[in-house]
Amino acid sequence: MTETRRGTVLSGTGGVWRVRTAEGEIVEASLRGRLKKSDYGRREGGAIRRDTVDAAARAVKLAVGDAVQLERDARDESWAIAGIEPRRSRLARRAPGGGWGERVVAANVDQVVVVFAAAKPEPHPRMLDRFLVIAEANELAARIVINKVDLVGEAAAEARFADYARAGYPLHVTSVAERIGLDALRESLAGRSSVLTGPSGVGKSSLLNALFPGLDLRVGAISESVNKGRHTTVGAYAHPLPDGGFVIDTPGLREVGMWSVPSEHVDLLFPEFRPYVSHCRFADCSHVAEPDCAVRAAVERGEVSAARYESYRKLRDELEEASELW
Ligand code: GDP
Ligand code: ZN
C-alpha cells in the first residue's frame, strides 16, 4: 500500500516544495503533473465529494500554506504532492489594472500582521494603510504591531496610532529590548496562520525570536539554495510555531507598489468609512467632491481620521491613474 501523509506547504516555488507533515516531519516533495483524486474532499451530506479536490488542484497553483496530500514512491521513497485541499482563504496579488495575473502568495491565512517601528526607521502611515488595504481586499483580518516603543514610550506610540485602534484594528505596542507587549502578541499568533509583513529593520525577526525562542529563522537560507538557478521570484516562507500555527514571511508583499486592488469600492477597504458610505447622497459617491457626502462630513466632525481619509484619496488617485495606464 502507498504511504500517505497530510501536510502543509512551508516553502518552494515550483520545483521542490518543503512540506511539514501533520506528524511534524519536514519532507521535500515534488508536485505531480497530474494530481490524483483525493480523499480529502469536502464532505457534503455525509459523503466525500472526491471530485472537489481534483478540480481545485487542477485550477490552482500550489502556494505556501496549502494543505496537501503526500504520497511516497515505494521504489525510491521520494515524496510527491498528490492533492491539494480546498483553501479557506488566501492572500493574492493582482497585477496592476485588473484580474489577470493574480497570484496566490499564501493560502489558508488567518490574519495579516503589519509591523512598523515607533522610530528607527520612522513609521510610514501611508505604507501602513497600503498593507491594510491589501488585507481588506483579500478579506483577511489585520493586526498592527508598533515595535521599538522603548524609543518613544508606550503612551506616545499608542497616541500616534490611535486612529487605527479606533478603526477597529487590534494594535500592539511592543519592545523586544524591554520585553513590552510580547505575551499579548504571542497569544494572538499562536495556533493561527499569520502573514507577517512590514518594512525591513523594524524588528520582525527580533520579535519572532523573542516570542518563539528556538524558531529556526535561518531556514530562509535553505529555500534560497533550493531555488538557485531557477527563474523564480522570492517566494513566501512559512515558519511553523511550536504549539501550532505558522508565521508566513512574504518578501514580495513588501513591494507594496506592486500590488493592486480594484479601484472602485476602495472606500469599503477602509473599515471605518463603511458605516457612512450608504448615507452619501450619491450611491457612487467618490467622497472627494460630491455634495452631501457622509464620509467627508464624518471627517469634518472628527469621527473619521483626517489622515486616513487623506490616504484614501491618495490611493484612489493612484489606482485611477494606474487603470488609465492599463
Ligand atoms: P527586521 O528586518 O524587521 O527583521 O528587523 P530586525 O529584527 O533585523 O531588527 C532590526 C534592528 O532593530 C536590529 O538592530 C534589532 O536589534 C533592532 N531592534 C529590534 N527590536 C527592537 C526593539 O524593540 N527596540 C529597539 N530599540 N531596537 C530593536
Ligand atoms: Zn461620499
Tab-separated table of N, CA and C in Angstrom, residues 127-233:
chain	number	residue	atom	x	y	z
A	127	MET	N	2.186	53.829	4.013
A	127	MET	CA	2.548	52.457	3.680
A	127	MET	C	1.745	51.482	4.546
A	128	LEU	N	1.548	51.829	5.798
A	128	LEU	CA	0.721	51.008	6.682
A	128	LEU	C	-0.687	50.873	6.095
A	129	ASP	N	-1.229	52.001	5.618
A	129	ASP	CA	-2.566	51.955	5.024
A	129	ASP	C	-2.612	51.039	3.808
A	130	ARG	N	-1.536	51.042	3.035
A	130	ARG	CA	-1.493	50.167	1.861
A	130	ARG	C	-1.554	48.699	2.273
A	131	PHE	N	-0.793	48.347	3.288
A	131	PHE	CA	-0.821	46.962	3.769
A	131	PHE	C	-2.220	46.592	4.255
A	132	LEU	N	-2.858	47.518	4.959
A	132	LEU	CA	-4.192	47.224	5.497
A	132	LEU	C	-5.208	47.047	4.367
A	133	VAL	N	-5.077	47.878	3.345
A	133	VAL	CA	-5.984	47.783	2.202
A	133	VAL	C	-5.802	46.438	1.481
A	134	ILE	N	-4.566	46.002	1.363
A	134	ILE	CA	-4.305	44.699	0.743
A	134	ILE	C	-4.981	43.588	1.554
A	135	ALA	N	-4.871	43.675	2.879
A	135	ALA	CA	-5.529	42.681	3.733
A	135	ALA	C	-7.046	42.733	3.534
A	136	GLU	N	-7.605	43.939	3.539
A	136	GLU	CA	-9.056	44.099	3.379
A	136	GLU	C	-9.516	43.572	2.022
A	137	ALA	N	-8.741	43.861	0.977
A	137	ALA	CA	-9.118	43.424	-0.363
A	137	ALA	C	-9.124	41.896	-0.456
A	138	ASN	N	-8.328	41.258	0.389
A	138	ASN	CA	-8.292	39.795	0.422
A	138	ASN	C	-9.217	39.221	1.492
A	139	GLU	N	-10.006	40.116	2.096
A	139	GLU	CA	-10.944	39.712	3.153
A	139	GLU	C	-10.251	38.995	4.301
A	140	LEU	N	-9.074	39.516	4.659
A	140	LEU	CA	-8.322	38.948	5.772
A	140	LEU	C	-8.298	39.936	6.934
A	141	ALA	N	-8.393	39.412	8.139
A	141	ALA	CA	-8.267	40.256	9.324
A	141	ALA	C	-6.846	40.801	9.384
A	142	ALA	N	-6.700	41.999	9.931
A	142	ALA	CA	-5.364	42.586	10.052
A	142	ALA	C	-5.135	43.066	11.474
A	143	ARG	N	-3.887	43.109	11.848
A	143	ARG	CA	-3.457	43.457	13.195
A	143	ARG	C	-2.196	44.299	13.031
A	144	ILE	N	-2.015	45.305	13.859
A	144	ILE	CA	-0.865	46.210	13.716
A	144	ILE	C	0.058	46.069	14.919
A	145	VAL	N	1.349	45.968	14.634
A	145	VAL	CA	2.350	45.925	15.706
A	145	VAL	C	3.261	47.134	15.548
A	146	ILE	N	3.383	47.934	16.601
A	146	ILE	CA	4.352	49.029	16.614
A	146	ILE	C	5.454	48.623	17.584
A	147	ASN	N	6.589	48.250	17.001
A	147	ASN	CA	7.707	47.749	17.799
A	147	ASN	C	8.666	48.901	18.148
A	148	LYS	N	9.633	48.625	18.971
A	148	LYS	CA	10.650	49.594	19.422
A	148	LYS	C	10.024	50.740	20.210
A	149	VAL	N	8.951	50.466	20.964
A	149	VAL	CA	8.334	51.551	21.741
A	149	VAL	C	9.256	52.033	22.854
A	150	ASP	N	10.305	51.265	23.141
A	150	ASP	CA	11.286	51.756	24.123
A	150	ASP	C	11.905	53.080	23.669
A	151	LEU	N	11.878	53.330	22.350
A	151	LEU	CA	12.497	54.556	21.838
A	151	LEU	C	11.622	55.800	22.007
A	152	VAL	N	10.300	55.614	22.134
A	152	VAL	CA	9.414	56.800	22.216
A	152	VAL	C	8.480	56.761	23.427
A	153	GLY	N	8.334	55.612	24.034
A	153	GLY	CA	7.387	55.457	25.145
A	153	GLY	C	6.073	54.873	24.647
A	154	GLU	N	5.471	54.058	25.488
A	154	GLU	CA	4.231	53.382	25.093
A	154	GLU	C	3.095	54.357	24.801
A	155	ALA	N	2.933	55.349	25.667
A	155	ALA	CA	1.808	56.278	25.528
A	155	ALA	C	1.902	57.048	24.215
A	156	ALA	N	3.103	57.496	23.878
A	156	ALA	CA	3.277	58.258	22.636
A	156	ALA	C	2.962	57.391	21.418
A	157	ALA	N	3.402	56.135	21.456
A	157	ALA	CA	3.144	55.239	20.325
A	157	ALA	C	1.651	54.957	20.199
A	158	GLU	N	1.006	54.716	21.327
A	158	GLU	CA	-0.438	54.446	21.289
A	158	GLU	C	-1.213	55.647	20.760
A	159	ALA	N	-0.803	56.850	21.191
A	159	ALA	CA	-1.490	58.068	20.743
A	159	ALA	C	-1.309	58.251	19.236
A	160	ARG	N	-0.108	57.989	18.771
A	160	ARG	CA	0.172	58.211	17.355
A	160	ARG	C	-0.639	57.288	16.450
A	161	PHE	N	-0.947	56.088	16.950
A	161	PHE	CA	-1.670	55.121	16.117
A	161	PHE	C	-3.111	54.893	16.574
A	162	ALA	N	-3.609	55.835	17.365
A	162	ALA	CA	-4.965	55.710	17.911
A	162	ALA	C	-6.024	55.601	16.811
A	163	ASP	N	-5.789	56.289	15.690
A	163	ASP	CA	-6.737	56.220	14.566
A	163	ASP	C	-6.997	54.780	14.143
A	164	TYR	N	-5.971	53.959	14.219
A	164	TYR	CA	-6.100	52.579	13.737
A	164	TYR	C	-6.869	51.725	14.723
A	165	ALA	N	-6.608	51.951	16.011
A	165	ALA	CA	-7.363	51.227	17.037
A	165	ALA	C	-8.832	51.614	16.926
A	166	ARG	N	-9.074	52.917	16.689
A	166	ARG	CA	-10.439	53.411	16.554
A	166	ARG	C	-11.121	52.816	15.315
A	167	ALA	N	-10.343	52.569	14.264
A	167	ALA	CA	-10.899	51.972	13.041
A	167	ALA	C	-11.191	50.487	13.240
A	168	GLY	N	-10.743	49.941	14.365
A	168	GLY	CA	-11.061	48.543	14.669
A	168	GLY	C	-9.896	47.575	14.543
A	169	TYR	N	-8.710	48.085	14.217
A	169	TYR	CA	-7.559	47.181	14.092
A	169	TYR	C	-6.923	46.951	15.458
A	170	PRO	N	-6.755	45.681	15.839
A	170	PRO	CA	-6.037	45.425	17.088
A	170	PRO	C	-4.629	46.005	16.981
A	171	LEU	N	-4.236	46.750	17.999
A	171	LEU	CA	-2.946	47.446	17.987
A	171	LEU	C	-2.070	46.919	19.114
A	172	HIS	N	-0.867	46.480	18.760
A	172	HIS	CA	0.092	46.012	19.767
A	172	HIS	C	1.262	46.977	19.794
A	173	VAL	N	1.574	47.537	20.950
A	173	VAL	CA	2.832	48.272	21.047
A	173	VAL	C	3.813	47.351	21.773
A	174	THR	N	4.970	47.156	21.146
A	174	THR	CA	5.910	46.158	21.669
A	174	THR	C	7.326	46.707	21.737
A	175	SER	N	8.121	46.068	22.539
A	175	SER	CA	9.559	46.314	22.551
A	175	SER	C	10.259	44.996	22.821
A	176	VAL	N	11.128	44.633	21.918
A	176	VAL	CA	11.940	43.439	22.152
A	176	VAL	C	12.970	43.780	23.218
A	177	ALA	N	13.504	44.997	23.112
A	177	ALA	CA	14.557	45.425	24.033
A	177	ALA	C	14.067	45.418	25.483
A	178	GLU	N	12.839	45.908	25.717
A	178	GLU	CA	12.328	45.985	27.095
A	178	GLU	C	11.230	44.963	27.373
A	179	ARG	N	11.037	44.028	26.475
A	179	ARG	CA	10.043	42.959	26.612
A	179	ARG	C	8.663	43.505	26.978
A	180	ILE	N	8.204	44.449	26.157
A	180	ILE	CA	6.865	45.027	26.351
A	180	ILE	C	5.913	44.410	25.324
A	181	GLY	N	4.728	44.038	25.761
A	181	GLY	CA	3.667	43.595	24.849
A	181	GLY	C	3.885	42.244	24.197
A	182	LEU	N	4.875	41.510	24.648
A	182	LEU	CA	5.208	40.264	23.949
A	182	LEU	C	4.197	39.146	24.204
A	183	ASP	N	3.698	39.050	25.432
A	183	ASP	CA	2.755	37.965	25.746
A	183	ASP	C	1.471	38.084	24.922
A	184	ALA	N	0.947	39.303	24.844
A	184	ALA	CA	-0.303	39.501	24.094
A	184	ALA	C	-0.095	39.197	22.616
A	185	LEU	N	1.058	39.590	22.094
A	185	LEU	CA	1.320	39.333	20.674
A	185	LEU	C	1.489	37.833	20.428
A	186	ARG	N	2.190	37.153	21.334
A	186	ARG	CA	2.383	35.711	21.186
A	186	ARG	C	1.039	34.999	21.155
A	187	GLU	N	0.167	35.423	22.067
A	187	GLU	CA	-1.156	34.804	22.148
A	187	GLU	C	-1.952	35.000	20.852
A	188	SER	N	-1.784	36.156	20.231
A	188	SER	CA	-2.566	36.431	19.023
A	188	SER	C	-2.007	35.702	17.801
A	189	LEU	N	-0.795	35.187	17.917
A	189	LEU	CA	-0.209	34.436	16.801
A	189	LEU	C	-0.365	32.922	16.975
A	190	ALA	N	-0.388	32.479	18.213
A	190	ALA	CA	-0.379	31.048	18.496
A	190	ALA	C	-1.589	30.346	17.877
A	191	GLY	N	-1.302	29.234	17.221
A	191	GLY	CA	-2.370	28.402	16.675
A	191	GLY	C	-2.989	28.949	15.398
A	192	ARG	N	-2.538	30.100	14.929
A	192	ARG	CA	-3.104	30.675	13.711
A	192	ARG	C	-2.036	30.775	12.631
A	193	SER	N	-2.506	31.030	11.442
A	193	SER	CA	-1.591	31.223	10.334
A	193	SER	C	-1.574	32.718	10.003
A	194	SER	N	-0.437	33.357	10.257
A	194	SER	CA	-0.341	34.813	10.118
A	194	SER	C	0.683	35.188	9.067
A	195	VAL	N	0.289	36.054	8.156
A	195	VAL	CA	1.267	36.639	7.245
A	195	VAL	C	1.861	37.833	7.969
A	196	LEU	N	3.188	37.820	8.124
A	196	LEU	CA	3.876	38.887	8.834
A	196	LEU	C	4.553	39.782	7.808
A	197	THR	N	4.287	41.071	7.890
A	197	THR	CA	4.912	41.957	6.917
A	197	THR	C	5.280	43.287	7.552
A	198	GLY	N	5.948	44.123	6.807
A	198	GLY	CA	6.407	45.412	7.302
A	198	GLY	C	7.771	45.711	6.714
A	199	PRO	N	8.188	46.960	6.783
A	199	PRO	CA	9.481	47.329	6.195
A	199	PRO	C	10.624	46.607	6.897
A	200	SER	N	11.789	46.551	6.271
A	200	SER	CA	12.909	45.877	6.931
A	200	SER	C	13.490	46.798	8.002
A	201	GLY	N	14.044	46.186	9.019
A	201	GLY	CA	14.670	46.944	10.096
A	201	GLY	C	13.736	47.319	11.234
A	202	VAL	N	12.455	46.935	11.137
A	202	VAL	CA	11.510	47.309	12.201
A	202	VAL	C	11.539	46.315	13.361
A	203	GLY	N	12.198	45.171	13.149
A	203	GLY	CA	12.357	44.207	14.240
A	203	GLY	C	11.515	42.955	14.107
A	204	LYS	N	11.135	42.599	12.905
A	204	LYS	CA	10.298	41.407	12.721
A	204	LYS	C	11.017	40.138	13.177
A	205	SER	N	12.262	39.975	12.744
A	205	SER	CA	12.996	38.770	13.150
A	205	SER	C	13.264	38.779	14.644
A	206	SER	N	13.620	39.955	15.174
A	206	SER	CA	13.869	40.056	16.616
A	206	SER	C	12.614	39.688	17.397
A	207	LEU	N	11.461	40.159	16.922
A	207	LEU	CA	10.196	39.846	17.596
A	207	LEU	C	9.940	38.349	17.596
A	208	LEU	N	10.073	37.734	16.425
A	208	LEU	CA	9.782	36.296	16.336
A	208	LEU	C	10.721	35.488	17.225
A	209	ASN	N	11.986	35.865	17.246
A	209	ASN	CA	12.927	35.151	18.102
A	209	ASN	C	12.596	35.340	19.578
A	210	ALA	N	12.137	36.549	19.936
A	210	ALA	CA	11.780	36.813	21.331
A	210	ALA	C	10.496	36.081	21.710
A	211	LEU	N	9.561	36.000	20.763
A	211	LEU	CA	8.264	35.369	21.042
A	211	LEU	C	8.380	33.855	21.079
A	212	PHE	N	9.160	33.333	20.140
A	212	PHE	CA	9.264	31.881	20.000
A	212	PHE	C	10.729	31.475	19.966
A	213	PRO	N	11.359	31.437	21.153
A	213	PRO	CA	12.775	31.066	21.173
A	213	PRO	C	12.929	29.678	20.543
A	214	GLY	N	13.931	29.500	19.753
A	214	GLY	CA	14.119	28.195	19.126
A	214	GLY	C	13.527	28.133	17.729
A	215	LEU	N	12.790	29.150	17.340
A	215	LEU	CA	12.265	29.181	15.975
A	215	LEU	C	13.454	29.342	15.037
A	216	ASP	N	13.531	28.465	14.068
A	216	ASP	CA	14.706	28.485	13.200
A	216	ASP	C	14.522	29.474	12.063
A	217	LEU	N	14.888	30.727	12.325
A	217	LEU	CA	14.662	31.754	11.312
A	217	LEU	C	15.636	31.684	10.152
A	218	ARG	N	16.676	30.896	10.334
A	218	ARG	CA	17.671	30.855	9.262
A	218	ARG	C	17.292	29.854	8.176
A	219	VAL	N	16.164	29.185	8.338
A	219	VAL	CA	15.740	28.245	7.297
A	219	VAL	C	15.549	28.935	5.957
A	220	GLY	N	15.344	30.247	5.978
A	220	GLY	CA	15.219	31.008	4.732
A	220	GLY	C	16.378	30.740	3.792
A	221	ALA	N	17.528	30.512	4.364
A	221	ALA	CA	18.725	30.237	3.566
A	221	ALA	C	18.559	28.961	2.749
A	222	ILE	N	17.840	27.987	3.327
A	222	ILE	CA	17.626	26.721	2.619
A	222	ILE	C	16.811	26.963	1.355
A	223	SER	N	15.758	27.755	1.493
A	223	SER	CA	14.895	27.961	0.333
A	223	SER	C	15.659	28.686	-0.774
A	224	GLU	N	16.587	29.562	-0.372
A	224	GLU	CA	17.408	30.228	-1.389
A	224	GLU	C	18.226	29.220	-2.184
A	225	SER	N	18.817	28.247	-1.475
A	225	SER	CA	19.660	27.295	-2.196
A	225	SER	C	18.815	26.338	-3.035
A	226	VAL	N	17.623	26.015	-2.520
A	226	VAL	CA	16.731	25.144	-3.288
A	226	VAL	C	16.358	25.805	-4.616
A	227	ASN	N	16.177	27.119	-4.558
A	227	ASN	CA	15.699	27.824	-5.747
A	227	ASN	C	16.813	28.312	-6.669
A	228	LYS	N	18.032	28.053	-6.268
A	228	LYS	CA	19.156	28.579	-7.040
A	228	LYS	C	19.072	28.098	-8.492
A	229	GLY	N	19.254	29.024	-9.383
A	229	GLY	CA	19.274	28.651	-10.787
A	229	GLY	C	17.902	28.576	-11.433
A	230	ARG	N	16.864	28.766	-10.642
A	230	ARG	CA	15.523	28.754	-11.233
A	230	ARG	C	15.061	30.181	-11.463
A	231	HIS	N	14.184	30.309	-12.425
A	231	HIS	CA	13.628	31.643	-12.680
A	231	HIS	C	12.435	31.855	-11.768
A	232	THR	N	12.714	32.273	-10.569
A	232	THR	CA	11.615	32.453	-9.624
A	232	THR	C	11.770	33.773	-8.911
A	233	THR	N	10.642	34.326	-8.485
A	233	THR	CA	10.713	35.461	-7.577
A	233	THR	C	10.854	34.869	-6.184
